[in-house]
mmCIF file of C-alpha atoms in Angstrom:
data_model
loop_
_atom_site.group_PDB
_atom_site.id
_atom_site.type_symbol
_atom_site.label_atom_id
_atom_site.label_comp_id
_atom_site.label_asym_id
_atom_site.label_seq_id
_atom_site.Cartn_x
_atom_site.Cartn_y
_atom_site.Cartn_z
ATOM 1 C CA MET A 141 13.749 -15.590 -12.709
ATOM 2 C CA ASP A 142 11.164 -12.907 -12.103
ATOM 3 C CA LEU A 143 9.542 -13.547 -8.817
ATOM 4 C CA ALA A 144 9.734 -16.014 -5.860
ATOM 5 C CA ILE A 145 6.752 -16.897 -4.023
ATOM 6 C CA VAL A 146 7.638 -17.866 -0.287
ATOM 7 C CA ILE A 147 5.247 -20.028 1.701
ATOM 8 C CA PRO A 148 5.951 -21.017 5.313
ATOM 9 C CA VAL A 149 4.049 -24.036 6.212
ATOM 10 C CA LEU A 150 3.344 -26.180 9.463
ATOM 11 C CA ASN A 151 1.111 -28.877 9.561
ATOM 12 C CA GLU A 152 -0.999 -28.192 6.500
ATOM 13 C CA ALA A 153 -0.851 -31.456 4.559
ATOM 14 C CA ASP A 154 -4.531 -30.807 3.480
ATOM 15 C CA SER A 155 -4.168 -27.366 2.331
ATOM 16 C CA LEU A 156 -1.071 -27.516 0.052
ATOM 17 C CA ALA A 157 -2.096 -29.311 -3.128
ATOM 18 C CA PRO A 158 -5.062 -26.981 -3.822
ATOM 19 C CA LEU A 159 -3.060 -24.021 -2.875
ATOM 20 C CA LEU A 160 -0.232 -24.659 -5.243
ATOM 21 C CA GLU A 161 -2.673 -25.642 -8.079
ATOM 22 C CA GLU A 162 -4.316 -22.263 -7.561
ATOM 23 C CA ILE A 163 -0.952 -20.317 -7.701
ATOM 24 C CA THR A 164 0.125 -22.092 -11.014
ATOM 25 C CA THR A 165 -3.600 -21.051 -12.608
ATOM 26 C CA ALA A 166 -3.207 -17.430 -11.431
ATOM 27 C CA LEU A 167 0.409 -17.092 -12.904
ATOM 28 C CA ALA A 168 0.208 -19.147 -16.032
ATOM 29 C CA GLY A 169 1.658 -17.279 -18.820
ATOM 30 C CA GLN A 170 2.176 -14.128 -16.666
ATOM 31 C CA THR A 171 5.734 -14.075 -15.591
ATOM 32 C CA GLY A 172 8.641 -16.640 -14.635
ATOM 33 C CA TYR A 173 8.418 -17.558 -11.222
ATOM 34 C CA GLU A 174 9.398 -20.001 -8.488
ATOM 35 C CA ILE A 175 7.339 -21.397 -5.537
ATOM 36 C CA ILE A 176 9.415 -22.260 -2.330
ATOM 37 C CA VAL A 177 7.813 -23.829 0.305
ATOM 38 C CA VAL A 178 9.450 -24.054 3.805
ATOM 39 C CA ASP A 179 8.320 -26.689 5.882
ATOM 40 C CA ASP A 180 8.947 -25.674 9.395
ATOM 41 C CA GLY A 181 9.348 -29.236 11.007
ATOM 42 C CA SER A 182 5.550 -30.567 10.403
ATOM 43 C CA THR A 183 4.553 -33.458 12.352
ATOM 44 C CA ASP A 184 1.760 -34.379 10.239
ATOM 45 C CA ALA A 185 1.805 -35.511 6.545
ATOM 46 C CA THR A 186 3.215 -32.428 5.319
ATOM 47 C CA GLY A 187 6.083 -33.955 4.033
ATOM 48 C CA ASP A 188 4.424 -36.571 1.678
ATOM 49 C CA ALA A 189 2.157 -33.962 0.712
ATOM 50 C CA LEU A 190 5.061 -31.803 -0.584
ATOM 51 C CA SER A 191 6.778 -35.057 -2.222
ATOM 52 C CA ARG A 192 3.775 -35.592 -4.229
ATOM 53 C CA CYS A 193 3.405 -31.833 -5.120
ATOM 54 C CA LEU A 194 7.093 -31.958 -6.549
ATOM 55 C CA GLU A 195 6.246 -34.510 -9.003
ATOM 56 C CA ARG A 196 3.182 -32.329 -10.279
ATOM 57 C CA CYS A 197 4.827 -28.721 -10.035
ATOM 58 C CA PRO A 198 8.275 -28.234 -11.766
ATOM 59 C CA MET A 199 8.238 -24.728 -10.386
ATOM 60 C CA LEU A 200 8.115 -26.030 -6.743
ATOM 61 C CA ARG A 201 11.136 -26.113 -4.342
ATOM 62 C CA VAL A 202 10.865 -27.447 -0.775
ATOM 63 C CA ILE A 203 12.788 -26.838 2.073
ATOM 64 C CA HIS A 204 12.595 -28.555 5.236
ATOM 65 C CA HIS A 205 13.563 -27.467 8.918
ATOM 66 C CA GLN A 206 14.589 -30.128 10.798
ATOM 67 C CA ALA A 207 12.858 -28.891 13.859
ATOM 68 C CA ARG A 208 10.136 -26.164 14.160
ATOM 69 C CA GLN A 209 12.271 -22.623 14.186
ATOM 70 C CA GLY A 210 8.903 -20.452 13.834
ATOM 71 C CA GLN A 211 7.292 -18.449 10.893
ATOM 72 C CA SER A 212 9.870 -15.703 10.888
ATOM 73 C CA ALA A 213 12.571 -18.201 10.589
ATOM 74 C CA ALA A 214 10.791 -20.298 7.725
ATOM 75 C CA ILE A 215 10.068 -16.969 5.935
ATOM 76 C CA ALA A 216 13.873 -16.038 6.189
ATOM 77 C CA THR A 217 14.868 -19.491 4.762
ATOM 78 C CA GLY A 218 12.485 -19.126 2.091
ATOM 79 C CA VAL A 219 13.970 -15.482 1.172
ATOM 80 C CA GLU A 220 17.482 -16.483 1.486
ATOM 81 C CA ALA A 221 17.194 -19.489 -0.821
ATOM 82 C CA ALA A 222 15.422 -17.341 -3.626
ATOM 83 C CA ARG A 223 16.640 -16.924 -7.054
ATOM 84 C CA SER A 224 14.987 -13.877 -7.753
ATOM 85 C CA GLY A 225 15.237 -10.195 -6.675
ATOM 86 C CA TRP A 226 11.322 -9.895 -5.867
ATOM 87 C CA ILE A 227 9.349 -11.860 -3.337
ATOM 88 C CA VAL A 228 5.658 -12.407 -2.435
ATOM 89 C CA THR A 229 4.596 -14.241 0.525
ATOM 90 C CA LEU A 230 1.643 -15.951 1.434
ATOM 91 C CA ASP A 231 0.160 -18.202 4.079
ATOM 92 C CA GLY A 232 -0.167 -21.998 3.454
ATOM 93 C CA ASP A 233 -3.423 -22.508 5.017
ATOM 94 C CA GLY A 234 -5.279 -21.115 1.774
ATOM 95 C CA GLN A 235 -6.824 -17.905 3.409
ATOM 96 C CA ASN A 236 -4.604 -15.609 1.087
ATOM 97 C CA ASP A 237 -5.867 -15.391 -2.539
ATOM 98 C CA PRO A 238 -3.345 -16.585 -5.347
ATOM 99 C CA ALA A 239 -4.868 -14.200 -7.367
ATOM 100 C CA ASP A 240 -3.863 -11.403 -5.553
ATOM 101 C CA ILE A 241 0.061 -12.380 -6.014
ATOM 102 C CA LEU A 242 0.471 -10.589 -9.573
ATOM 103 C CA ARG A 243 -1.379 -7.363 -8.205
ATOM 104 C CA PHE A 244 1.014 -6.953 -5.246
ATOM 105 C CA TYR A 245 4.170 -8.080 -7.401
ATOM 106 C CA ARG A 246 3.204 -5.479 -10.299
ATOM 107 C CA THR A 247 2.053 -2.815 -7.568
ATOM 108 C CA LEU A 248 5.563 -2.989 -5.812
ATOM 109 C CA ARG A 249 7.548 -2.937 -9.150
ATOM 110 C CA GLU A 250 5.532 -0.019 -10.652
ATOM 111 C CA ALA A 251 5.650 2.128 -7.133
ATOM 112 C CA PRO A 252 8.331 4.806 -6.661
ATOM 113 C CA ALA A 253 11.878 3.779 -5.575
ATOM 114 C CA ASP A 254 11.280 4.328 -1.606
ATOM 115 C CA VAL A 255 8.345 1.848 -1.351
ATOM 116 C CA GLY A 256 9.715 -1.150 0.392
ATOM 117 C CA LEU A 257 6.907 -3.195 1.080
ATOM 118 C CA VAL A 258 3.429 -3.943 -0.168
ATOM 119 C CA ILE A 259 1.122 -5.742 2.358
ATOM 120 C CA GLY A 260 -2.362 -6.951 2.416
ATOM 121 C CA HIS A 261 -4.974 -5.414 4.407
ATOM 122 C CA ARG A 262 -7.565 -8.069 5.297
ATOM 123 C CA ALA A 263 -10.782 -6.052 5.396
ATOM 124 C CA ARG A 264 -13.347 -8.648 5.513
ATOM 125 C CA ARG A 265 -11.810 -11.288 7.731
ATOM 126 C CA ARG A 266 -12.921 -15.091 8.410
ATOM 127 C CA ASP A 267 -11.954 -15.290 11.993
ATOM 128 C CA THR A 268 -13.480 -16.076 15.442
ATOM 129 C CA LEU A 269 -14.470 -12.758 17.163
ATOM 130 C CA LEU A 270 -11.551 -13.334 19.767
ATOM 131 C CA LYS A 271 -9.112 -13.549 17.102
ATOM 132 C CA LEU A 272 -10.678 -10.512 15.317
ATOM 133 C CA LEU A 273 -10.814 -8.555 18.451
ATOM 134 C CA SER A 274 -7.398 -9.472 19.554
ATOM 135 C CA SER A 275 -6.007 -8.389 15.924
ATOM 136 C CA ARG A 276 -7.594 -5.045 16.020
ATOM 137 C CA ILE A 277 -6.343 -4.344 19.326
ATOM 138 C CA ALA A 278 -2.926 -5.509 18.383
ATOM 139 C CA ASN A 279 -2.754 -3.518 15.221
ATOM 140 C CA ARG A 280 -3.761 -0.432 17.059
ATOM 141 C CA VAL A 281 -1.294 -0.816 19.610
ATOM 142 C CA ARG A 282 1.543 -1.385 17.212
ATOM 143 C CA ASP A 283 0.488 1.661 15.151
ATOM 144 C CA TRP A 284 0.669 3.767 18.539
ATOM 145 C CA VAL A 285 3.957 2.590 19.783
ATOM 146 C CA LEU A 286 5.710 2.024 16.428
ATOM 147 C CA GLY A 287 3.922 4.404 14.013
ATOM 148 C CA ASP A 288 4.189 2.012 11.209
ATOM 149 C CA ASP A 289 0.803 3.583 9.784
ATOM 150 C CA THR A 290 -0.465 -0.136 8.742
ATOM 151 C CA PRO A 291 -3.892 -1.178 9.315
ATOM 152 C CA ASP A 292 -2.720 -5.019 9.293
ATOM 153 C CA SER A 293 0.679 -5.682 10.034
ATOM 154 C CA ALA A 294 0.452 -9.315 10.443
ATOM 155 C CA CYS A 295 -1.282 -10.184 7.137
ATOM 156 C CA GLY A 296 0.758 -13.171 5.545
ATOM 157 C CA LEU A 297 0.336 -11.772 2.042
ATOM 158 C CA LYS A 298 3.408 -9.343 1.080
ATOM 159 C CA ALA A 299 5.682 -8.144 -1.490
ATOM 160 C CA PHE A 300 9.045 -6.592 -0.931
ATOM 161 C CA ALA A 301 12.670 -6.656 -2.527
ATOM 162 C CA ARG A 302 14.948 -9.687 -1.767
ATOM 163 C CA GLU A 303 17.626 -6.875 -0.935
ATOM 164 C CA THR A 304 15.261 -5.069 1.268
ATOM 165 C CA PHE A 305 14.312 -8.060 3.534
ATOM 166 C CA MET A 306 18.186 -9.207 3.825
ATOM 167 C CA CYS A 307 19.016 -5.489 5.130
ATOM 168 C CA LEU A 308 16.494 -6.006 8.117
ATOM 169 C CA PRO A 309 17.275 -7.060 11.566
ATOM 170 C CA ARG A 310 16.166 -10.751 12.213
ATOM 171 C CA PHE A 311 14.572 -12.102 15.256
ATOM 172 C CA ASP A 312 11.603 -14.433 16.068
ATOM 173 C CA HIS A 313 8.322 -13.187 15.207
ATOM 174 C CA MET A 314 9.864 -10.298 13.099
ATOM 175 C CA HIS A 315 7.482 -10.956 10.290
ATOM 176 C CA ARG A 316 4.514 -9.475 12.348
ATOM 177 C CA PHE A 317 6.913 -6.110 12.597
ATOM 178 C CA LEU A 318 7.939 -5.847 8.731
ATOM 179 C CA PRO A 319 5.962 -2.485 8.105
ATOM 180 C CA ALA A 320 8.010 -0.933 11.275
ATOM 181 C CA LEU A 321 11.208 -2.591 10.195
ATOM 182 C CA VAL A 322 10.968 -1.222 6.658
ATOM 183 C CA ARG A 323 10.035 2.294 7.975
ATOM 184 C CA ARG A 324 12.868 2.006 10.348
ATOM 185 C CA GLN A 325 15.051 1.709 7.206
ATOM 186 C CA GLY A 326 13.460 4.689 5.493
ATOM 187 C CA GLY A 327 11.167 2.695 3.181
ATOM 188 C CA ARG A 328 7.641 3.419 2.548
ATOM 189 C CA VAL A 329 4.743 0.820 3.069
ATOM 190 C CA LEU A 330 1.605 0.519 0.944
ATOM 191 C CA SER A 331 -1.460 -1.423 1.903
ATOM 192 C CA LEU A 332 -3.859 -3.065 -0.388
ATOM 193 C CA GLU A 333 -7.402 -4.395 0.634
ATOM 194 C CA ILE A 334 -7.796 -8.242 0.209
ATOM 195 C CA THR A 335 -10.443 -10.316 1.113
ATOM 196 C CA GLN A 336 -9.517 -13.323 3.693
ATOM 197 C CA ARG A 337 -10.714 -16.805 2.609
ATOM 198 C CA GLU A 338 -11.962 -19.644 4.539
ATOM 199 C CA ARG A 339 -9.356 -22.079 5.684
ATOM 200 C CA THR A 340 -9.166 -25.132 3.384
ATOM 201 C CA GLY A 341 -7.528 -27.350 6.077
ATOM 202 C CA GLY A 342 -5.420 -27.575 9.253
ATOM 203 C CA ARG A 343 -6.097 -25.165 12.147
ATOM 204 C CA SER A 344 -4.620 -21.961 13.299
ATOM 205 C CA LYS A 345 -1.148 -22.001 15.190
ATOM 206 C CA TYR A 346 -1.957 -18.818 16.788
ATOM 207 C CA GLY A 347 -4.097 -18.037 20.078
ATOM 208 C CA LEU A 348 -4.325 -15.791 22.788
ATOM 209 C CA ASN A 349 -2.028 -17.358 25.172
ATOM 210 C CA ASN A 350 0.752 -17.716 22.579
ATOM 211 C CA ARG A 351 0.822 -14.305 21.172
ATOM 212 C CA LEU A 352 -0.135 -11.818 23.734
ATOM 213 C CA TRP A 353 3.003 -11.927 25.917
ATOM 214 C CA VAL A 354 5.431 -12.607 23.252
ATOM 215 C CA GLY A 355 3.726 -9.778 21.520
ATOM 216 C CA ILE A 356 4.316 -7.187 24.062
ATOM 217 C CA VAL A 357 7.847 -7.982 24.547
ATOM 218 C CA ASP A 358 8.489 -8.196 20.662
ATOM 219 C CA LEU A 359 6.640 -4.651 20.293
ATOM 220 C CA LEU A 360 9.317 -3.315 22.870
ATOM 221 C CA GLY A 361 12.200 -4.464 21.125
ATOM 222 C CA VAL A 362 10.942 -3.328 17.925
ATOM 223 C CA TRP A 363 10.481 0.125 19.746
ATOM 224 C CA TRP A 364 13.891 0.066 20.970
ATOM 225 C CA LEU A 365 15.356 -0.908 17.443
ATOM 226 C CA LYS A 366 13.443 2.103 15.875
ATOM 227 C CA ARG A 367 14.806 4.731 18.337
ATOM 228 C CA ARG A 368 18.223 3.594 17.776
ATOM 229 C CA ALA A 369 18.240 3.475 13.869
ATOM 230 C CA LEU A 370 21.072 4.723 12.076
ATOM 231 C CA ARG A 371 20.183 6.762 8.845
ATOM 232 C CA PRO A 372 22.758 9.571 8.738
ATOM 233 C CA VAL A 373 22.157 12.236 5.809
ATOM 234 C CA ALA A 374 25.594 12.465 3.943
ATOM 235 C CA GLU A 375 27.136 13.922 0.974
ATOM 236 C CA GLU A 376 30.279 13.379 -1.054
ATOM 237 C CA ARG A 377 31.966 16.558 -1.791
ATOM 238 C CA GLU A 378 34.638 17.015 -4.674
#
């Protein structure tokens, strides 16, 4: 198994079938892969939609959280279950283009050994003015506080080694801080420009009220972790 594609979803019943079809088309004959969809306690028809998809997509694996745990927990569940050592994540709403999966995977595999993360940069976003503004401010503040040198830390399209992820500290909302966490471990981060697409269904789970205050707390927490990172330079002497 060369690649595991991990997709966290919450109430995305209408988006899943088209998204999975696009993924299988994009990867047909290119590499061995599995698709792991983690349903984070959906309350709509997502479970039924995934059951139908399982009948048509032999590469698909579905994991259900009994109750909502959050996007970071869903990603962690998928990465832990992966049979491959290489992971690409993308959002379940169809806004990430599956045609980018191979580009991210190959960029990571061909990159120098110190590159721990390849992440998307949504240069042309299809979002409301408020969401665009809040995201731009959040990215600038993150860069200023954490020095992650990443223009779009929250982009859902990412590629990394499973081993890299498993060594990172776990906490709610950690998926928004992966660049800073990878850099904390001594890794480099590459950003690739992508085009965000229109939603194919569902609605955004994030807004100003449920991101601002927890974002500030999380930012301070990651800043604390970064300042206390242990990366000793050592050598064995004969």
